[in-house]
Every structure is written in structure tokens, then in C-alpha cells.
PDB file of C-alpha atoms in Angstrom:
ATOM      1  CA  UNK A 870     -14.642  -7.025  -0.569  1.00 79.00           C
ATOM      2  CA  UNK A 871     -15.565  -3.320  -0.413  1.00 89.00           C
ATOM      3  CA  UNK A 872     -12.295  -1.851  -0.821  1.00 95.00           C
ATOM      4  CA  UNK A 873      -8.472  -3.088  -1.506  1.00 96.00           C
ATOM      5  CA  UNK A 874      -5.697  -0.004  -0.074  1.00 98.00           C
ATOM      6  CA  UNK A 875      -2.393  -0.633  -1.708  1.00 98.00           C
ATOM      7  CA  UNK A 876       0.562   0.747  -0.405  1.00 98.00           C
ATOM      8  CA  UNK A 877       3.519   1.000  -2.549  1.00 98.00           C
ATOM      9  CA  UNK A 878       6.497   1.805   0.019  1.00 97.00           C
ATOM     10  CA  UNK A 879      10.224   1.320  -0.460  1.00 96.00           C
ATOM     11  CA  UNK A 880      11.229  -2.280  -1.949  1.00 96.00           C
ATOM     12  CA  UNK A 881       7.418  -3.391  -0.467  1.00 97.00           C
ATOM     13  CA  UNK A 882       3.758  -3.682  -1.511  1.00 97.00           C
ATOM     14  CA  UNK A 883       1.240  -3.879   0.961  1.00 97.00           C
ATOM     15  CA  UNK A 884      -2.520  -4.779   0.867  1.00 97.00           C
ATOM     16  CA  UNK A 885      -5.467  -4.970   2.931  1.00 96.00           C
ATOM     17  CA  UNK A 886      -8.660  -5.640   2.047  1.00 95.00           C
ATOM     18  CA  UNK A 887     -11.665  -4.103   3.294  1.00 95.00           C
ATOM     19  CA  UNK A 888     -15.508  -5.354   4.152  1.00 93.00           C
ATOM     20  CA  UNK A 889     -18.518  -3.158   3.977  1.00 91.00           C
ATOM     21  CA  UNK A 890     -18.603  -3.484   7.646  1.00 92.00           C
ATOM     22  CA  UNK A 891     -15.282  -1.433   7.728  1.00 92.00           C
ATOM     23  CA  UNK A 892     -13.522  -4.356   9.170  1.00 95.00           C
ATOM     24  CA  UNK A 893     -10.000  -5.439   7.551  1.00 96.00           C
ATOM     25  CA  UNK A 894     -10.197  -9.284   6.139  1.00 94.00           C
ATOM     26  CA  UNK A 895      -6.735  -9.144   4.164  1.00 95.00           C
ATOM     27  CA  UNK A 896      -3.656  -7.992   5.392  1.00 96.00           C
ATOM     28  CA  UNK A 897      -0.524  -9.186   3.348  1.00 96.00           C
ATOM     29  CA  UNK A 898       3.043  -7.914   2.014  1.00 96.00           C
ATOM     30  CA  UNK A 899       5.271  -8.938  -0.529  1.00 97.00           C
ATOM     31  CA  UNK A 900       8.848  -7.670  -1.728  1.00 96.00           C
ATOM     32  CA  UNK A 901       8.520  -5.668  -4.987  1.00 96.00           C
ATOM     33  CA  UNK A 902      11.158  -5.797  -8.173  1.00 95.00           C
ATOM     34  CA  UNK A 903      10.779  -2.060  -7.612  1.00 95.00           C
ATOM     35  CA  UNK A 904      11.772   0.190  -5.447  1.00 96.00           C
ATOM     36  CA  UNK A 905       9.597   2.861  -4.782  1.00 96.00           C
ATOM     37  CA  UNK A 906      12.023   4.981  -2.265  1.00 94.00           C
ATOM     38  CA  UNK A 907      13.075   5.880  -6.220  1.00 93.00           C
ATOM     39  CA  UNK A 908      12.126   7.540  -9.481  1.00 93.00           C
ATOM     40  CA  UNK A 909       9.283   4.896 -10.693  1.00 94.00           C
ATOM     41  CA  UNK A 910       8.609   6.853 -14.043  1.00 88.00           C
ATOM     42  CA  UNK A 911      11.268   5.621 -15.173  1.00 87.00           C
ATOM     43  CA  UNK A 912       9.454   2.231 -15.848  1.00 89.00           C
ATOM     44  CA  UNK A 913       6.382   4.024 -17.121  1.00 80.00           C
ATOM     45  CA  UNK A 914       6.799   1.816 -20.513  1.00 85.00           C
ATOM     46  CA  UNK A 915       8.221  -1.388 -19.122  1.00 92.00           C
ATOM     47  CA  UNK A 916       5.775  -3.969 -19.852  1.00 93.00           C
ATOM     48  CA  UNK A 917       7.763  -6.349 -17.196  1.00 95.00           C
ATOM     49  CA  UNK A 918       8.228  -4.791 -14.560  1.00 95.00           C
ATOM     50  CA  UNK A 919       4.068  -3.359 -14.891  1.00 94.00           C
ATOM     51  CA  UNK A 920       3.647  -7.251 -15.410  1.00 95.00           C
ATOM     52  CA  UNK A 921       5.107  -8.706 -12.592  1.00 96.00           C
ATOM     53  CA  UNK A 922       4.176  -6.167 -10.107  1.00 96.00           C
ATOM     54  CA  UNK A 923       0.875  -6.814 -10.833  1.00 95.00           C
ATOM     55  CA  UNK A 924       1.441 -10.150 -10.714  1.00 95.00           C
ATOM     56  CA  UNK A 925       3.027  -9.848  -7.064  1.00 95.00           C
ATOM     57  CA  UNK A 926      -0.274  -8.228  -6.353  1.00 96.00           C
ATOM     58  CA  UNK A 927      -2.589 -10.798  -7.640  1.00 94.00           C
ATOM     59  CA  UNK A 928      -0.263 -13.347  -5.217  1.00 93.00           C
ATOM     60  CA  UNK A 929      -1.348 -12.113  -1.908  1.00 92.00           C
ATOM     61  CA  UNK A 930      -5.064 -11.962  -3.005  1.00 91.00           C
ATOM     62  CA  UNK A 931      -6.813 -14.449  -1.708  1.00 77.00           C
ATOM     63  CA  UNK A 932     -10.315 -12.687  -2.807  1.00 76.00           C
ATOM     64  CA  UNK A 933     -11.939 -13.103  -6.062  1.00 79.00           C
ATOM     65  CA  UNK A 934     -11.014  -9.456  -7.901  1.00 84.00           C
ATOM     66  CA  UNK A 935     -14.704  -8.731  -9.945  1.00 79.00           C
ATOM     67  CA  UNK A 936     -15.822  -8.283  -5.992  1.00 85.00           C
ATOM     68  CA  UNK A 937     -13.616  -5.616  -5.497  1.00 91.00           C
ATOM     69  CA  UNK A 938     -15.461  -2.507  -5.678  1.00 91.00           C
ATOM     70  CA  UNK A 939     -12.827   0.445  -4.756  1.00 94.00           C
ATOM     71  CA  UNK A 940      -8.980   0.497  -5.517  1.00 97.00           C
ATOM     72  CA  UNK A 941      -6.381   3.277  -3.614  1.00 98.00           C
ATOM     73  CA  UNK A 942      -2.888   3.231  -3.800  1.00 98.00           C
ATOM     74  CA  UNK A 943      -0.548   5.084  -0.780  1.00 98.00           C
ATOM     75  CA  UNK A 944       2.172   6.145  -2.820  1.00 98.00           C
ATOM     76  CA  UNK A 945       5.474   6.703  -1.006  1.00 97.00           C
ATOM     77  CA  UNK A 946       6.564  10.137  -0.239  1.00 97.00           C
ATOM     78  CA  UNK A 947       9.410   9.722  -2.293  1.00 97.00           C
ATOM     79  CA  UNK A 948       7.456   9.745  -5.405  1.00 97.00           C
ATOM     80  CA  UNK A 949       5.654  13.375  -4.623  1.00 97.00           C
ATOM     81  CA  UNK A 950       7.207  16.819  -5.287  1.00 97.00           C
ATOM     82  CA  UNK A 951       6.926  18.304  -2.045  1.00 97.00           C
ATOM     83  CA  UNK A 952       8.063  21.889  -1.326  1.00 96.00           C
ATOM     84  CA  UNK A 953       6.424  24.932   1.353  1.00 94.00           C
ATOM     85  CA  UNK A 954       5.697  28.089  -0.481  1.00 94.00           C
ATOM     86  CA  UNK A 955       4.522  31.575   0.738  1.00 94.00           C
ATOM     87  CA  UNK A 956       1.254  32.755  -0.455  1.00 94.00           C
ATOM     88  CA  UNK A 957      -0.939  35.867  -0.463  1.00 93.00           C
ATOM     89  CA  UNK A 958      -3.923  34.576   0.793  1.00 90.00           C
ATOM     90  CA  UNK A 959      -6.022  37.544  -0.891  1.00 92.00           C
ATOM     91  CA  UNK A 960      -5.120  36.497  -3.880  1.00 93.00           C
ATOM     92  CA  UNK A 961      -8.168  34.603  -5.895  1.00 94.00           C
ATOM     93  CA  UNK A 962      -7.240  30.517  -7.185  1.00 93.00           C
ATOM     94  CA  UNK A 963      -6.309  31.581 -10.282  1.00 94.00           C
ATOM     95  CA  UNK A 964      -3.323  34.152  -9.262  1.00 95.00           C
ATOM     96  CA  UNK A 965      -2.455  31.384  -6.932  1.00 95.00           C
ATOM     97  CA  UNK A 966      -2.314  28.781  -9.284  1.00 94.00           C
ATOM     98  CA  UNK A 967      -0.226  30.540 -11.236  1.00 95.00           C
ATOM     99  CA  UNK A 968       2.105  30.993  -8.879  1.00 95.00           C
ATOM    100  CA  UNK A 969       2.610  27.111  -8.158  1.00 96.00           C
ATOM    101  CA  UNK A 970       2.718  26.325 -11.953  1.00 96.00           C
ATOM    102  CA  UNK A 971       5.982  28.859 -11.639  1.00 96.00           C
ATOM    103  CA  UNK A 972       7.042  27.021  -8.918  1.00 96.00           C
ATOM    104  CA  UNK A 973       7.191  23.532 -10.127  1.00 96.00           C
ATOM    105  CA  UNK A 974       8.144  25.178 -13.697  1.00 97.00           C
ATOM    106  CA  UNK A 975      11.730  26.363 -11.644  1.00 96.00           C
ATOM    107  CA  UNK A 976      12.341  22.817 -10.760  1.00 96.00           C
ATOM    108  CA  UNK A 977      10.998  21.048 -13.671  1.00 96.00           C
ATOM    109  CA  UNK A 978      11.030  23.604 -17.029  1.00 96.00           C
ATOM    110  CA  UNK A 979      10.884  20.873 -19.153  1.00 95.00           C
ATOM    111  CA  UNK A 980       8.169  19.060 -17.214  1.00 94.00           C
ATOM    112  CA  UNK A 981       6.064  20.860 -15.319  1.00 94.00           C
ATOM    113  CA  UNK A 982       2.738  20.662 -16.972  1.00 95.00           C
ATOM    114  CA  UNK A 983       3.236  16.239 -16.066  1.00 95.00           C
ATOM    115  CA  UNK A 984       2.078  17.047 -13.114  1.00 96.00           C
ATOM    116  CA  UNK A 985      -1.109  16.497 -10.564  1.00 96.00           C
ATOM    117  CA  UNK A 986      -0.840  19.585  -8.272  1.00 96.00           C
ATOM    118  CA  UNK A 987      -2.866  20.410  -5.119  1.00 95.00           C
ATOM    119  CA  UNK A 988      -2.185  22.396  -2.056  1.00 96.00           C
ATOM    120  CA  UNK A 989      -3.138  23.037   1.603  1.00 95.00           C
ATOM    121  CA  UNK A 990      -2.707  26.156   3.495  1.00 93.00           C
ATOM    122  CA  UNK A 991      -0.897  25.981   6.774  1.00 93.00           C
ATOM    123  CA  UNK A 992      -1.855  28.591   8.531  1.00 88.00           C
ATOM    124  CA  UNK A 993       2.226  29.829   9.474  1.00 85.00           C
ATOM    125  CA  UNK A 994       1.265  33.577   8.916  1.00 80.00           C
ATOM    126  CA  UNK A 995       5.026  34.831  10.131  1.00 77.00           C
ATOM    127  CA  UNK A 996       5.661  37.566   8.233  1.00 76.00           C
ATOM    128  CA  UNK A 997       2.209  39.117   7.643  1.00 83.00           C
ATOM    129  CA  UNK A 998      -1.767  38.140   8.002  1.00 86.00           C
ATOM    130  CA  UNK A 999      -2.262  37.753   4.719  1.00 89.00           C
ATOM    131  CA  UNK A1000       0.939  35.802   3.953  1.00 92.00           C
ATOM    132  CA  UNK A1001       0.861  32.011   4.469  1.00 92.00           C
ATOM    133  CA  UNK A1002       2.693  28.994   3.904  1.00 93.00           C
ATOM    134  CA  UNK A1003       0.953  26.895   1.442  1.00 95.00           C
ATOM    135  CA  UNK A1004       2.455  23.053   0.881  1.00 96.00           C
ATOM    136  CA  UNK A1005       2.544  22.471  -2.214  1.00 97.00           C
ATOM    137  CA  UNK A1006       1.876  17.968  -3.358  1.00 97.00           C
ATOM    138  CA  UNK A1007       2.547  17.347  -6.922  1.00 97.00           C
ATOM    139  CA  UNK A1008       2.583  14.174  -8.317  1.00 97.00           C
ATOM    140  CA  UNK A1009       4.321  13.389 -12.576  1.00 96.00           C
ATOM    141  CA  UNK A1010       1.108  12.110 -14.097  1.00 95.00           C
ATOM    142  CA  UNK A1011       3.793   9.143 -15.509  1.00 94.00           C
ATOM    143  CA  UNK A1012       3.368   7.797 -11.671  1.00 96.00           C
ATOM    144  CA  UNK A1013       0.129   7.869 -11.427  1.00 96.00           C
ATOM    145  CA  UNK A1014      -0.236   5.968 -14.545  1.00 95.00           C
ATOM    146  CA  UNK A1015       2.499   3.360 -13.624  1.00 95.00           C
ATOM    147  CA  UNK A1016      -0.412   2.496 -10.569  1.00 96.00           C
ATOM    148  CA  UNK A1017      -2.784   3.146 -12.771  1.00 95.00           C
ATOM    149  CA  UNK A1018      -1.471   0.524 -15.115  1.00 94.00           C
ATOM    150  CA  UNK A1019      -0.660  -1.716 -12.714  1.00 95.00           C
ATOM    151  CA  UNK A1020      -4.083  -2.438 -11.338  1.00 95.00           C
ATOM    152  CA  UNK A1021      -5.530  -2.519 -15.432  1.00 94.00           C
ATOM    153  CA  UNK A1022      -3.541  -5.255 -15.316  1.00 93.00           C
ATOM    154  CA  UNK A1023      -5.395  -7.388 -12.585  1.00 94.00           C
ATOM    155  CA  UNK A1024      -8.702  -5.327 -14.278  1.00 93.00           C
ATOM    156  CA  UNK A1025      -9.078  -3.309 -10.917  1.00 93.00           C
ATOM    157  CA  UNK A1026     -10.428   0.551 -11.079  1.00 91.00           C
ATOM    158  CA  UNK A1027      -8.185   2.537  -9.340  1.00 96.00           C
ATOM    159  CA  UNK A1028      -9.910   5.112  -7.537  1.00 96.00           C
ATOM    160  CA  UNK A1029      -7.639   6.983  -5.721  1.00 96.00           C
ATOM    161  CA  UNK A1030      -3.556   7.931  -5.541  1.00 97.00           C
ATOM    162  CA  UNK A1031      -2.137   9.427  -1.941  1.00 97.00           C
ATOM    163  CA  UNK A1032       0.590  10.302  -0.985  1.00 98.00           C
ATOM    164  CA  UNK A1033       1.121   7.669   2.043  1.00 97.00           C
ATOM    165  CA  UNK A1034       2.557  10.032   5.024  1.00 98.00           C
ATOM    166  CA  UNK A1035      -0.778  12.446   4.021  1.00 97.00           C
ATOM    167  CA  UNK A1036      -2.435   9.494   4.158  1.00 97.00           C
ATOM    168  CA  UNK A1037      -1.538   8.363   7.757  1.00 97.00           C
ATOM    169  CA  UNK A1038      -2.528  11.691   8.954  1.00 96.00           C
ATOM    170  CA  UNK A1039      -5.841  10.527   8.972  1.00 95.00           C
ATOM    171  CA  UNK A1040      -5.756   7.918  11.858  1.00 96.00           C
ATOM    172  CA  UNK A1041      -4.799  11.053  14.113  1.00 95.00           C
ATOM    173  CA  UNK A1042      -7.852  12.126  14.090  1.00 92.00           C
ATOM    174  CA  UNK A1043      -9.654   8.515  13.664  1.00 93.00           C
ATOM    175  CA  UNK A1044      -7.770   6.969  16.593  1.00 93.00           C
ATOM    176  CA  UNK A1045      -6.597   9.950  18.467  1.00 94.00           C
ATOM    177  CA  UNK A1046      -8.901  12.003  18.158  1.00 91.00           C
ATOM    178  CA  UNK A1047      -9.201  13.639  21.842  1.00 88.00           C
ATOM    179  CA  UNK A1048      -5.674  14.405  22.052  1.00 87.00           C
ATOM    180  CA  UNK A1049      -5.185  15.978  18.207  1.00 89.00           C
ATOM    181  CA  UNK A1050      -7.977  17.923  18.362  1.00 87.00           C
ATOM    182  CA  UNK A1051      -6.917  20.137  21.146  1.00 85.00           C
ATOM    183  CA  UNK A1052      -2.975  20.233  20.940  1.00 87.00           C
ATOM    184  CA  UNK A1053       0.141  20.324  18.732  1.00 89.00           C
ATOM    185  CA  UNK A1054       1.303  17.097  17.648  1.00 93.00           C
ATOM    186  CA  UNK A1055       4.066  15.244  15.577  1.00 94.00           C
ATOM    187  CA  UNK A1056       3.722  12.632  13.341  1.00 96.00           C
ATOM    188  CA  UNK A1057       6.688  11.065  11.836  1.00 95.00           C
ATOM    189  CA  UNK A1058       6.610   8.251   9.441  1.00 96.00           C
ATOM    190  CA  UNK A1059      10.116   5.927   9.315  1.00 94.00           C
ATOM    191  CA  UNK A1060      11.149   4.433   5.759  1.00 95.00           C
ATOM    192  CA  UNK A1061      14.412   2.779   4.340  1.00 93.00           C
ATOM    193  CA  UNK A1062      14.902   6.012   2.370  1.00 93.00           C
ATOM    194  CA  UNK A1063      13.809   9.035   4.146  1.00 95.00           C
ATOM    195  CA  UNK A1064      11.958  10.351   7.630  1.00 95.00           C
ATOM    196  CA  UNK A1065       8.705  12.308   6.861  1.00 97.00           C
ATOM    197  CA  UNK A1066       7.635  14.821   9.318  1.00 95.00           C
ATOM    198  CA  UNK A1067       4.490  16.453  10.085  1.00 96.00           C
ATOM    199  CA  UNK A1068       3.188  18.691  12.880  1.00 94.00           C
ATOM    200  CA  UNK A1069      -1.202  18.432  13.221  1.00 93.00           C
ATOM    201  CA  UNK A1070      -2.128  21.280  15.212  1.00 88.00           C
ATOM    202  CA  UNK A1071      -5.830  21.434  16.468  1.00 84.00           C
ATOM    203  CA  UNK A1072      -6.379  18.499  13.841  1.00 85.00           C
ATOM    204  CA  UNK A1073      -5.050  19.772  10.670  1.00 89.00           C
ATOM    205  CA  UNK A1074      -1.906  19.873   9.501  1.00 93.00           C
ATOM    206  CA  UNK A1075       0.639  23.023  10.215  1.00 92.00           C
ATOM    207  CA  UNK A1076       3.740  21.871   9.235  1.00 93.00           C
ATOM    208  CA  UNK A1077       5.501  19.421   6.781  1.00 95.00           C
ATOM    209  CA  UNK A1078       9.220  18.321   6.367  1.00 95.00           C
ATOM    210  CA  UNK A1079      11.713  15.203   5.453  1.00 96.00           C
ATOM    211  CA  UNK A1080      15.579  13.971   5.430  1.00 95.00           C
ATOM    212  CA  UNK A1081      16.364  11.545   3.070  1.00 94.00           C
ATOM    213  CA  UNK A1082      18.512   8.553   4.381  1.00 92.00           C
ATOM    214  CA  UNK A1083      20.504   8.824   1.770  1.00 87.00           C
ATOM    215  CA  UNK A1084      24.340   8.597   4.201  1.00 85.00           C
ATOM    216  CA  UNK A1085      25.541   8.158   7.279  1.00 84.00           C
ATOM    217  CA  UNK A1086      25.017  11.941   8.383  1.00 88.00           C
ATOM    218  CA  UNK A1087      21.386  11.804   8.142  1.00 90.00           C
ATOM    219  CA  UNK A1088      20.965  11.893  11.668  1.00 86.00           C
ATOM    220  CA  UNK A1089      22.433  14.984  11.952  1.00 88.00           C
ATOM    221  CA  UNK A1090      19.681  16.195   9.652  1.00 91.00           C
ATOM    222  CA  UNK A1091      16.765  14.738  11.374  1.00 89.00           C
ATOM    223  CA  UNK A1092      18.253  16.556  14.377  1.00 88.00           C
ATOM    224  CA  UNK A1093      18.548  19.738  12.698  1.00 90.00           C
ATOM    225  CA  UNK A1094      15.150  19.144  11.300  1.00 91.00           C
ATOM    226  CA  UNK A1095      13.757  18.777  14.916  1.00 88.00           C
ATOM    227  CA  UNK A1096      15.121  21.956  16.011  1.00 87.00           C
ATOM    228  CA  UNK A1097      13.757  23.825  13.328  1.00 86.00           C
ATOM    229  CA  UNK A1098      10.367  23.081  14.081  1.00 85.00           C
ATOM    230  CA  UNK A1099      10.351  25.503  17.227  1.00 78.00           C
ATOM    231  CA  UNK A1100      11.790  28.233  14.838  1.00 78.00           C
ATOM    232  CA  UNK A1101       9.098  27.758  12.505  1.00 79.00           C
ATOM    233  CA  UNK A1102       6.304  27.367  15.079  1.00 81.00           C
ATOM    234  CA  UNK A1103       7.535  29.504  17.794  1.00 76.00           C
ATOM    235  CA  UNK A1104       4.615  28.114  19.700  1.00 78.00           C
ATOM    236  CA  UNK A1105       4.550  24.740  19.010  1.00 81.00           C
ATOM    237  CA  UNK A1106       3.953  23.502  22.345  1.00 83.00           C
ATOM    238  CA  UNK A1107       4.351  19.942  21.417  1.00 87.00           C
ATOM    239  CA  UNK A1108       2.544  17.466  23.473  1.00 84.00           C
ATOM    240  CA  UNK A1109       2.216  14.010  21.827  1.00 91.00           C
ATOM    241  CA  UNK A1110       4.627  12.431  18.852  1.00 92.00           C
ATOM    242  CA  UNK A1111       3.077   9.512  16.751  1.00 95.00           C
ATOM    243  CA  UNK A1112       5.350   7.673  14.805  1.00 94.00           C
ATOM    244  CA  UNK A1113       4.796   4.706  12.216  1.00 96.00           C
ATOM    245  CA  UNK A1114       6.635   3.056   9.464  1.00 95.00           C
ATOM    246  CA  UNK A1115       7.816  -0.239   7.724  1.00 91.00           C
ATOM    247  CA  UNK A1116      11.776   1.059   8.953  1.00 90.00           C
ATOM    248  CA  UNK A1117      10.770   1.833  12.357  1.00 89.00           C
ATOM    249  CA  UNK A1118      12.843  -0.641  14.776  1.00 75.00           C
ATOM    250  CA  UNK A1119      11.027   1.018  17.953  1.00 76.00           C
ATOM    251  CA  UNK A1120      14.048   2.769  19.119  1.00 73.00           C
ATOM    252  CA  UNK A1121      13.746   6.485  19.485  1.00 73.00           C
ATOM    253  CA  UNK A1122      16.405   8.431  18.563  1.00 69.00           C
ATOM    254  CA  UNK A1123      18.470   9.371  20.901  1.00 69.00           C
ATOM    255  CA  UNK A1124      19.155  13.227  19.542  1.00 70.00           C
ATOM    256  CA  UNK A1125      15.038  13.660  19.670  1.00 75.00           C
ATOM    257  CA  UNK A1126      14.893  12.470  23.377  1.00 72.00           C
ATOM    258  CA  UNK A1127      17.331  15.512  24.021  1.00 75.00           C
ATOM    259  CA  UNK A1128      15.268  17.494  22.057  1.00 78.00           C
ATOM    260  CA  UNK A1129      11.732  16.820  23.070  1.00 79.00           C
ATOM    261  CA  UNK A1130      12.507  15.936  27.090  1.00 77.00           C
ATOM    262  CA  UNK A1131       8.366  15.811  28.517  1.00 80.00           C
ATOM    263  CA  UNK A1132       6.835  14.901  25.300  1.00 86.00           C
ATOM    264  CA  UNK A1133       4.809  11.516  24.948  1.00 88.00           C
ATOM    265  CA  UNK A1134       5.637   9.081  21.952  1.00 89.00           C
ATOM    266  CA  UNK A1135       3.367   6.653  20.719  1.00 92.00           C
ATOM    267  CA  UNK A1136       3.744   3.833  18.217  1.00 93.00           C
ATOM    268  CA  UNK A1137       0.602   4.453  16.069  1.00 95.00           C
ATOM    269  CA  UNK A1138      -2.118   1.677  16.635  1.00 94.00           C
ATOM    270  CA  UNK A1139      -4.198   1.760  13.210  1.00 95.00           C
ATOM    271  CA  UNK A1140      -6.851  -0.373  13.946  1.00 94.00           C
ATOM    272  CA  UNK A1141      -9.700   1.269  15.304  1.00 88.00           C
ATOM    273  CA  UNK A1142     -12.457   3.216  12.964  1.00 88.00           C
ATOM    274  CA  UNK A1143     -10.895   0.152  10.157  1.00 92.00           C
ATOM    275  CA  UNK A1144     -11.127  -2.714  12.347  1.00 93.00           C
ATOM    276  CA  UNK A1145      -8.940  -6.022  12.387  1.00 94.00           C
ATOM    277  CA  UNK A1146     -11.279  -8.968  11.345  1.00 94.00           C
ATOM    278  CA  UNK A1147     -11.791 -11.819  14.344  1.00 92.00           C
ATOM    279  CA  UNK A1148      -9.316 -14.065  12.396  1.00 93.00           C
ATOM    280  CA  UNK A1149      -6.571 -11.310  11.880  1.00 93.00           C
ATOM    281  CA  UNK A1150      -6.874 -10.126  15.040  1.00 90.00           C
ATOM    282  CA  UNK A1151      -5.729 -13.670  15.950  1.00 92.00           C
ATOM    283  CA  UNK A1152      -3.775 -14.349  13.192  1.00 92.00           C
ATOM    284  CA  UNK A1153      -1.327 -11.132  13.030  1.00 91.00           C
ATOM    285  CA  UNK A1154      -1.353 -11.061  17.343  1.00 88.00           C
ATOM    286  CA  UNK A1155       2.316 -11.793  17.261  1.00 89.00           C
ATOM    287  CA  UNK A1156       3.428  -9.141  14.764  1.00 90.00           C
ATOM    288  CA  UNK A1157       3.947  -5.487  16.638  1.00 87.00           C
ATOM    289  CA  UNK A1158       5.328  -3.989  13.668  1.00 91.00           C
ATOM    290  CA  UNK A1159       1.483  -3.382  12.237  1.00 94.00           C
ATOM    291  CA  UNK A1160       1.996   0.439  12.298  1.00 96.00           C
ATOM    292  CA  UNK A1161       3.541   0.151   9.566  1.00 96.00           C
ATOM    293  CA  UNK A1162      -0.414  -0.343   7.184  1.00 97.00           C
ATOM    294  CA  UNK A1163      -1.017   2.593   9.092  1.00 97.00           C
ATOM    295  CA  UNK A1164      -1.277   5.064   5.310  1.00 98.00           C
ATOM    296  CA  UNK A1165      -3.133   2.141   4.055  1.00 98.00           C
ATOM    297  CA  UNK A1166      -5.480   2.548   7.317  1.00 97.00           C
ATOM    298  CA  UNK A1167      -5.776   5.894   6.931  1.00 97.00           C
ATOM    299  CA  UNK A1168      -6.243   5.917   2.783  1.00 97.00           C
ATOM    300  CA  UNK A1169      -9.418   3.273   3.583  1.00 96.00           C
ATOM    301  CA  UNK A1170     -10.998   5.463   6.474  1.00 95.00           C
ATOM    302  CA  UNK A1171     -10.383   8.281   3.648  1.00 95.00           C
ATOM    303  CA  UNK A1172     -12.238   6.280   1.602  1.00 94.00           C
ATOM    304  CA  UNK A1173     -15.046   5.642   3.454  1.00 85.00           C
TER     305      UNK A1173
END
């Protein structure tokens, strides 16, 4: 096996394995003692729970491990500090850095070195050319050591940590590539504990938001959160929404058909640049909830 993808999504892990030939030849899922819709650093130094969720790993290989060459883990969204900052774009790395550090430092003083930080510019200049939105995807170093851990356990080398919803981005362009490439689009990503949202325009992504599911008025939220986009892309345009997710029960909202009238939706189909093996494809025919291994897709083509 070339490659294993974790995903480590709400009260779930998910694997799939990966040939040199790019074709899937594992595809499993198991319930996890942790939920990772929640703070996992918390059980950065419990020797059980790193245990037994490696454990629960090593139960839906069927694969000897010493052949596994690469390890990623999607990481829910949940676990990721994510937060849309304006930049001056004429300002060199280092001023700009800076700038983030202060960021995360207003949220976590105590913390805020823990952290992995990177960032991608959006390309939202609204208030001046040289002014953009930058999101900003931090990561406590604690929960990338928890995955970290986890695989030591099973004595795999973990290669890689993404944040899943960043991760599905990827099969836009893989699978979709004609229509992402030359439009605005909207990819949302369904779990038990929050809605990610992100808009790809001309292939690269523009916009980023959530709503936790966290009461009964969340809806509301996701509404509101629909609307927005307009405001903050005045010319959004939208043309195509992708959605995906292990919470997705394939009924649209009805407060986003209101909203978006003439735009397409599609259920994400992962499979196509990392291909179902002949026996899955036979095997996992029946199941047409598989959009939701699309960030483990995407974290494998990323791999590549």
C-alpha cells in the first residue's frame, strides 16, 4: 500500500488505503471513543484513549502496516483555529507574520506560540488594492501530536495533518475541474457539529465560513451565513454548489433553495483522479453516502 488517508471526523475514523496505481483498495470506518467535533488536546497525555484509538485503527486494516509508505490525517474543522483577517499585501512575510502571531495572541495569550500557523490570501480587496483578506489555519501543536502519537503507536510515519474541509477542496478541481475553473462555486461540507463553507472562484479558494450545530437555531445561522456571501462577494455569481459530509442526509435545506433559486447542487462524487479498486467498486455499490471520504480523497490526490 502506497498511502493510508485517515480522517478523524466527529465520533468517526475513516481510512482508505491507497495503491501506487492511485486506485483505492481499503475503504473502512469505525466509531471512535473520541469525539473529534471537540477539544482533542485535552487527551494529549491519555495513554488510553491514544491506545485504543490506535487500536480502532489497526482493526479496519486489513494490510500488513511495514508496507505502508505515506500516512495523512484529515483533521476535522473543529480542531483548527480559523478566523479571516485583513492584510496589507505590501507588506513583506515578516510584518505579516507578525501580525497573525497578534492575532492568535488576542484569542489565545497564554497559548499562542502552540500553534502551526499558515495562511492563504483571498483575493476580497473591498476596501483598497492593497488590502486583502487573508484566512488565517492554525492548528495547537498538542493536536497534531495526539495524531502524531496515535499512528507511533501502530509504528506508522505520519506525513501530513489537514484540515479535512481544505482538504476536500481538492476534488473540485480533480473531479470538476471544467466547471471550477471558470466560475464561482460553493462547497459545503455537512458534520454532526458544524456546516463548513467555502466559495472556489476560478479554482482557488475566495471565501471561507462555518455555523456550529451547536442548538436548534442553527439554521437560522446557516441562512444568515448564505446571505452574507453576496455581501462579501458582491459578484459572486454562483453557479454550481458541491456538498459532502458524513451528516449529510441528501436533503437540501429548504432556506438555501430560497436563497440560491437557478443554482445547480451536486453531491460530490470522489472517485475519479483516486480511483475505487474493481472489488470496492462492487463491494461499496450499495452505499451512496461515499461523499462523505471525500477530504480523505482529496488529502491522497494532495499527496500524490
Amino acid at each position: 500500500m502506497e498511502k493510508l488517508i485517515l480522517s478523524f471526523s466527529d465520533e468517526y475514523i475513516r481510512a482508505i488505503g491507497v495503491n501506487d496505481l492511485n486506485e483505492i483498495i481499503l475503504m473502512e470506518e469505525v466509531s471512535s471513543i473520541v469525539d473529534f467535533g471537540k477539544d482533542i488536546s485535552y487527551y494529549k497525555n491519555n495513554t488510553t484513549v491514544l491506545s485504543e484509538t490506535s487500536q480502532m485503527i489497526h482493526s479496519i486494516l486489513n494490510t500488513d502496516i511495514a508496507r505502508i509508505k505515506k500516512v495523512g490525517v484529515a483533521l476535522d474543522s473543529a480542531q483548527a483555529f480559523l478566523n479571516i483577517i485583513p492584510i496589507d499585501t505590501n507588506d513583506d512575510e515578516k510584518t505579516i507574520n507578525s501580525q497573525i502571531m497578534w492575532e492568535i495572541s488576542n484569542y489565545f495569550p497564554e497559548t499562542y506560540n502552540d500553534f502551526n500557523i499558515k495562511y492563504i490570501k483571498l483575493n476580497n480587496h473591498k476596501y483598497t488594492q492593497n488590502i486583502d483578506d487573508a484566512l488565517l489555519i492554525a492548528i495547537d501543536k498538542f493536536k497534531i501530536d495526539f495524531c502524531r502519537r496515535v499512528c507511533s503507536e501502530l509504528k506508522l510515519n505520519l506525513k501530513t495533518v489537514e484540515v479535512d474541509h481544505f482538504a476536500a477542496e481538492k476534488i473540485l478541481s480533480d473531479n470538476y475541474k471544467d466547471k471550477v475553473l471558470t466560475a464561482n462555486v460553493l462547497l459545503i461540507g455537512y458534520k454532526a457539529s458544524r456546516i463548513d463553507m467555502s466559495v472556489v472562484a476560478n479554482g482557488k479558494i475566495r471565501y471561507y465560513e462555518y455555523v456550529n450545530k451547536d442548538d436548534n437555531e442553527y439554521h437560522e445561522r446557516f441562512a444568515s451565513a448564505l446571505k452574507n456571501l453576496s455581501v462579501s462577494i458582491p459578484e459572486l455569481n454562483l453557479k454550481d454548489v458541491y456538498i459532502y459530509g458524513g451528516d449529510f442526509s441528501g436533503n437540501i435545506d429548504e432556506r438555501f433553495q430560497e436563497i440560491f433559486k437557478n443554482v445547480s447542487t451536486t453531491v460530490i462524487d470522489p472517485f475519479f483522479k483516486v480511483k475505487l479498486s474493481r472489488e470496492l467498486l462492487s463491494e461499496k455499490s450499495a452505499d451512496r453516502n461515499l461523499h462523505r471520504f471525500t477530504p480523505l480523497c482529496g488529502l491522497a490526490s494532495k499527496m500524490s
